[in-house]
Amino acid sequence: MRHKELVRSLKFLLFSLSAGLIEIGAFSLLNELTAWRYWPCYLIALTLSVLWNFTLNRRYTFQSASNVPKAMALVFAFYCVFTPLSTGLGHYLADGLGWNEYLVTGINMVLNFVLEFLYDRFVVFRDSIDTNQLAKK
């Protein structure tokens, strides 16, 4: 059982890294090519990475056959709390205190990684882990 959870954690890490590349790539493009403030660049990049991460982690990490709209609604609920807090923190640090935008985005990404794994594992997919066709093979 421990081995399976370690593998699950590593899968989440790898998919989160790919989502992080999407997030930092989208953020960089928006930050460098527009005159927008920190927060719209961050929100758009975060949304893209969340969609990517949810899709891959649902299928491959948690191998869940759960109701997709319900699981997505739970993830949406997480981001209804996380997004305003991380956006506000980012805005305060980057625009208010003058911290480097990429450092602030990195801090938010690490917070997102840890909190989302715990939330997905113990709330979103708690009762449906290893229930899809991949898990049954």
PDB file of C-alpha atoms in Angstrom:
ATOM      1  CA  MET A   1       0.000   0.000   0.000  1.00  0.00           C
ATOM      2  CA  ARG A   2       2.800   2.435   0.830  1.00  0.00           C
ATOM      3  CA  HIS A   3       4.479   1.711  -2.507  1.00  0.00           C
ATOM      4  CA  LYS A   4       1.248   2.493  -4.351  1.00  0.00           C
ATOM      5  CA  GLU A   5       0.864   5.828  -2.534  1.00  0.00           C
ATOM      6  CA  LEU A   6       4.495   6.703  -3.261  1.00  0.00           C
ATOM      7  CA  VAL A   7       3.936   5.986  -6.963  1.00  0.00           C
ATOM      8  CA  ARG A   8       0.726   8.034  -6.837  1.00  0.00           C
ATOM      9  CA  SER A   9       2.621  10.941  -5.264  1.00  0.00           C
ATOM     10  CA  LEU A  10       5.359  10.731  -7.901  1.00  0.00           C
ATOM     11  CA  LYS A  11       2.791  10.693 -10.715  1.00  0.00           C
ATOM     12  CA  PHE A  12       1.121  13.750  -9.203  1.00  0.00           C
ATOM     13  CA  LEU A  13       4.512  15.450  -9.011  1.00  0.00           C
ATOM     14  CA  LEU A  14       5.324  14.698 -12.665  1.00  0.00           C
ATOM     15  CA  PHE A  15       1.925  15.829 -13.945  1.00  0.00           C
ATOM     16  CA  SER A  16       2.121  18.899 -11.744  1.00  0.00           C
ATOM     17  CA  LEU A  17       5.525  19.704 -13.215  1.00  0.00           C
ATOM     18  CA  SER A  18       4.023  19.510 -16.714  1.00  0.00           C
ATOM     19  CA  ALA A  19       1.164  21.749 -15.573  1.00  0.00           C
ATOM     20  CA  GLY A  20       3.764  24.047 -14.034  1.00  0.00           C
ATOM     21  CA  LEU A  21       5.489  24.324 -17.402  1.00  0.00           C
ATOM     22  CA  ILE A  22       2.173  25.280 -18.966  1.00  0.00           C
ATOM     23  CA  GLU A  23       1.530  27.801 -16.203  1.00  0.00           C
ATOM     24  CA  ILE A  24       4.951  29.424 -16.278  1.00  0.00           C
ATOM     25  CA  GLY A  25       4.972  29.399 -20.095  1.00  0.00           C
ATOM     26  CA  ALA A  26       1.572  31.071 -20.342  1.00  0.00           C
ATOM     27  CA  PHE A  27       2.451  33.473 -17.528  1.00  0.00           C
ATOM     28  CA  SER A  28       5.748  34.400 -19.205  1.00  0.00           C
ATOM     29  CA  LEU A  29       4.100  35.045 -22.547  1.00  0.00           C
ATOM     30  CA  LEU A  30       1.415  37.215 -21.002  1.00  0.00           C
ATOM     31  CA  ASN A  31       3.801  38.981 -18.636  1.00  0.00           C
ATOM     32  CA  GLU A  32       6.359  39.771 -21.332  1.00  0.00           C
ATOM     33  CA  LEU A  33       4.085  40.447 -24.302  1.00  0.00           C
ATOM     34  CA  THR A  34       1.331  42.480 -22.652  1.00  0.00           C
ATOM     35  CA  ALA A  35       1.270  45.476 -20.378  1.00  0.00           C
ATOM     36  CA  TRP A  36      -1.090  43.673 -18.004  1.00  0.00           C
ATOM     37  CA  ARG A  37      -0.579  43.717 -14.258  1.00  0.00           C
ATOM     38  CA  TYR A  38       0.409  40.551 -12.388  1.00  0.00           C
ATOM     39  CA  TRP A  39      -3.034  39.209 -11.548  1.00  0.00           C
ATOM     40  CA  PRO A  40      -4.629  38.701 -15.023  1.00  0.00           C
ATOM     41  CA  CYS A  41      -1.454  37.021 -16.286  1.00  0.00           C
ATOM     42  CA  TYR A  42      -1.462  34.738 -13.245  1.00  0.00           C
ATOM     43  CA  LEU A  43      -5.189  33.912 -13.434  1.00  0.00           C
ATOM     44  CA  ILE A  44      -5.114  32.928 -17.104  1.00  0.00           C
ATOM     45  CA  ALA A  45      -1.977  30.824 -16.637  1.00  0.00           C
ATOM     46  CA  LEU A  46      -3.400  29.168 -13.514  1.00  0.00           C
ATOM     47  CA  THR A  47      -6.643  28.266 -15.293  1.00  0.00           C
ATOM     48  CA  LEU A  48      -4.788  26.601 -18.160  1.00  0.00           C
ATOM     49  CA  SER A  49      -2.607  24.578 -15.804  1.00  0.00           C
ATOM     50  CA  VAL A  50      -5.556  23.505 -13.632  1.00  0.00           C
ATOM     51  CA  LEU A  51      -7.460  22.095 -16.603  1.00  0.00           C
ATOM     52  CA  TRP A  52      -4.400  20.164 -17.759  1.00  0.00           C
ATOM     53  CA  ASN A  53      -3.543  18.914 -14.274  1.00  0.00           C
ATOM     54  CA  PHE A  54      -7.100  17.845 -13.421  1.00  0.00           C
ATOM     55  CA  THR A  55      -7.475  15.844 -16.613  1.00  0.00           C
ATOM     56  CA  LEU A  56      -4.206  13.949 -16.254  1.00  0.00           C
ATOM     57  CA  ASN A  57      -4.374  13.366 -12.519  1.00  0.00           C
ATOM     58  CA  ARG A  58      -7.959  12.151 -12.599  1.00  0.00           C
ATOM     59  CA  ARG A  59      -7.157   9.549 -15.244  1.00  0.00           C
ATOM     60  CA  TYR A  60      -3.609   8.457 -14.432  1.00  0.00           C
ATOM     61  CA  THR A  61      -2.716   9.415 -10.860  1.00  0.00           C
ATOM     62  CA  PHE A  62      -5.941   8.721  -8.997  1.00  0.00           C
ATOM     63  CA  GLN A  63      -7.347   6.451 -11.733  1.00  0.00           C
ATOM     64  CA  SER A  64     -10.813   7.623 -10.869  1.00  0.00           C
ATOM     65  CA  ALA A  65     -14.037   6.656 -12.594  1.00  0.00           C
ATOM     66  CA  SER A  66     -15.932   9.199 -10.523  1.00  0.00           C
ATOM     67  CA  ASN A  67     -18.513  11.554 -11.912  1.00  0.00           C
ATOM     68  CA  VAL A  68     -16.453  14.127 -13.839  1.00  0.00           C
ATOM     69  CA  PRO A  69     -18.795  17.096 -13.252  1.00  0.00           C
ATOM     70  CA  LYS A  70     -18.872  16.345  -9.511  1.00  0.00           C
ATOM     71  CA  ALA A  71     -15.078  15.983  -9.322  1.00  0.00           C
ATOM     72  CA  MET A  72     -14.637  19.156 -11.339  1.00  0.00           C
ATOM     73  CA  ALA A  73     -17.076  21.000  -9.075  1.00  0.00           C
ATOM     74  CA  LEU A  74     -15.016  19.960  -6.055  1.00  0.00           C
ATOM     75  CA  VAL A  75     -11.824  21.158  -7.734  1.00  0.00           C
ATOM     76  CA  PHE A  76     -13.623  24.371  -8.665  1.00  0.00           C
ATOM     77  CA  ALA A  77     -14.547  24.804  -4.982  1.00  0.00           C
ATOM     78  CA  PHE A  78     -10.870  24.428  -4.052  1.00  0.00           C
ATOM     79  CA  TYR A  79      -9.916  27.108  -6.551  1.00  0.00           C
ATOM     80  CA  CYS A  80     -12.721  29.395  -5.347  1.00  0.00           C
ATOM     81  CA  VAL A  81     -10.676  29.628  -2.145  1.00  0.00           C
ATOM     82  CA  PHE A  82      -7.117  29.171  -3.438  1.00  0.00           C
ATOM     83  CA  THR A  83      -7.335  31.537  -6.413  1.00  0.00           C
ATOM     84  CA  PRO A  84      -8.404  34.712  -4.606  1.00  0.00           C
ATOM     85  CA  LEU A  85      -5.918  34.073  -1.813  1.00  0.00           C
ATOM     86  CA  SER A  86      -2.995  33.310  -4.129  1.00  0.00           C
ATOM     87  CA  THR A  87      -3.924  36.129  -6.512  1.00  0.00           C
ATOM     88  CA  GLY A  88      -4.142  38.578  -3.629  1.00  0.00           C
ATOM     89  CA  LEU A  89      -0.853  37.334  -2.196  1.00  0.00           C
ATOM     90  CA  GLY A  90       0.778  37.554  -5.617  1.00  0.00           C
ATOM     91  CA  HIS A  91      -0.579  41.019  -6.283  1.00  0.00           C
ATOM     92  CA  TYR A  92       0.592  42.218  -2.869  1.00  0.00           C
ATOM     93  CA  LEU A  93       4.074  40.725  -3.220  1.00  0.00           C
ATOM     94  CA  ALA A  94       4.660  41.571  -6.903  1.00  0.00           C
ATOM     95  CA  ASP A  95       2.847  44.874  -7.333  1.00  0.00           C
ATOM     96  CA  GLY A  96       2.833  46.092  -3.737  1.00  0.00           C
ATOM     97  CA  LEU A  97       6.248  45.082  -2.443  1.00  0.00           C
ATOM     98  CA  GLY A  98       8.027  44.882  -5.793  1.00  0.00           C
ATOM     99  CA  TRP A  99       9.010  41.211  -5.541  1.00  0.00           C
ATOM    100  CA  ASN A 100      10.015  39.501  -8.772  1.00  0.00           C
ATOM    101  CA  GLU A 101       6.909  38.203 -10.570  1.00  0.00           C
ATOM    102  CA  TYR A 102       8.537  34.864 -11.344  1.00  0.00           C
ATOM    103  CA  LEU A 103       9.532  34.272  -7.722  1.00  0.00           C
ATOM    104  CA  VAL A 104       5.977  35.068  -6.612  1.00  0.00           C
ATOM    105  CA  THR A 105       4.529  32.746  -9.256  1.00  0.00           C
ATOM    106  CA  GLY A 106       6.927  29.998  -8.129  1.00  0.00           C
ATOM    107  CA  ILE A 107       5.820  30.404  -4.507  1.00  0.00           C
ATOM    108  CA  ASN A 108       2.171  30.175  -5.572  1.00  0.00           C
ATOM    109  CA  MET A 109       2.926  27.094  -7.669  1.00  0.00           C
ATOM    110  CA  VAL A 110       4.543  25.275  -4.734  1.00  0.00           C
ATOM    111  CA  LEU A 111       1.614  26.162  -2.471  1.00  0.00           C
ATOM    112  CA  ASN A 112      -0.790  24.990  -5.155  1.00  0.00           C
ATOM    113  CA  PHE A 113       1.057  21.687  -5.621  1.00  0.00           C
ATOM    114  CA  VAL A 114       1.009  20.728  -1.941  1.00  0.00           C
ATOM    115  CA  LEU A 115      -2.509  21.897  -1.156  1.00  0.00           C
ATOM    116  CA  GLU A 116      -4.083  20.476  -4.302  1.00  0.00           C
ATOM    117  CA  PHE A 117      -2.516  17.040  -3.830  1.00  0.00           C
ATOM    118  CA  LEU A 118      -3.907  16.816  -0.308  1.00  0.00           C
ATOM    119  CA  TYR A 119      -7.317  18.107  -1.394  1.00  0.00           C
ATOM    120  CA  ASP A 120      -7.527  15.792  -4.432  1.00  0.00           C
ATOM    121  CA  ARG A 121      -6.356  12.756  -2.466  1.00  0.00           C
ATOM    122  CA  PHE A 122      -8.543  13.208   0.593  1.00  0.00           C
ATOM    123  CA  VAL A 123     -11.573  15.081  -0.773  1.00  0.00           C
ATOM    124  CA  VAL A 124     -12.076  14.934  -4.547  1.00  0.00           C
ATOM    125  CA  PHE A 125     -11.038  11.334  -5.250  1.00  0.00           C
ATOM    126  CA  ARG A 126     -11.206   9.922  -1.698  1.00  0.00           C
ATOM    127  CA  ASP A 127     -13.843   7.282  -2.475  1.00  0.00           C
ATOM    128  CA  SER A 128     -13.053   6.673  -6.143  1.00  0.00           C
ATOM    129  CA  ILE A 129      -9.308   6.014  -6.245  1.00  0.00           C
ATOM    130  CA  ASP A 130      -8.325   3.133  -8.528  1.00  0.00           C
ATOM    131  CA  THR A 131     -11.794   2.643  -9.986  1.00  0.00           C
ATOM    132  CA  ASN A 132     -11.279   3.376 -13.701  1.00  0.00           C
ATOM    133  CA  GLN A 133     -10.347   0.910 -16.439  1.00  0.00           C
ATOM    134  CA  LEU A 134      -6.610   1.597 -16.084  1.00  0.00           C
ATOM    135  CA  ALA A 135      -6.699   0.542 -12.435  1.00  0.00           C
ATOM    136  CA  LYS A 136      -8.552  -2.659 -13.250  1.00  0.00           C
ATOM    137  CA  LYS A 137      -5.918  -3.842 -15.732  1.00  0.00           C
TER     138      LYS A 137
END
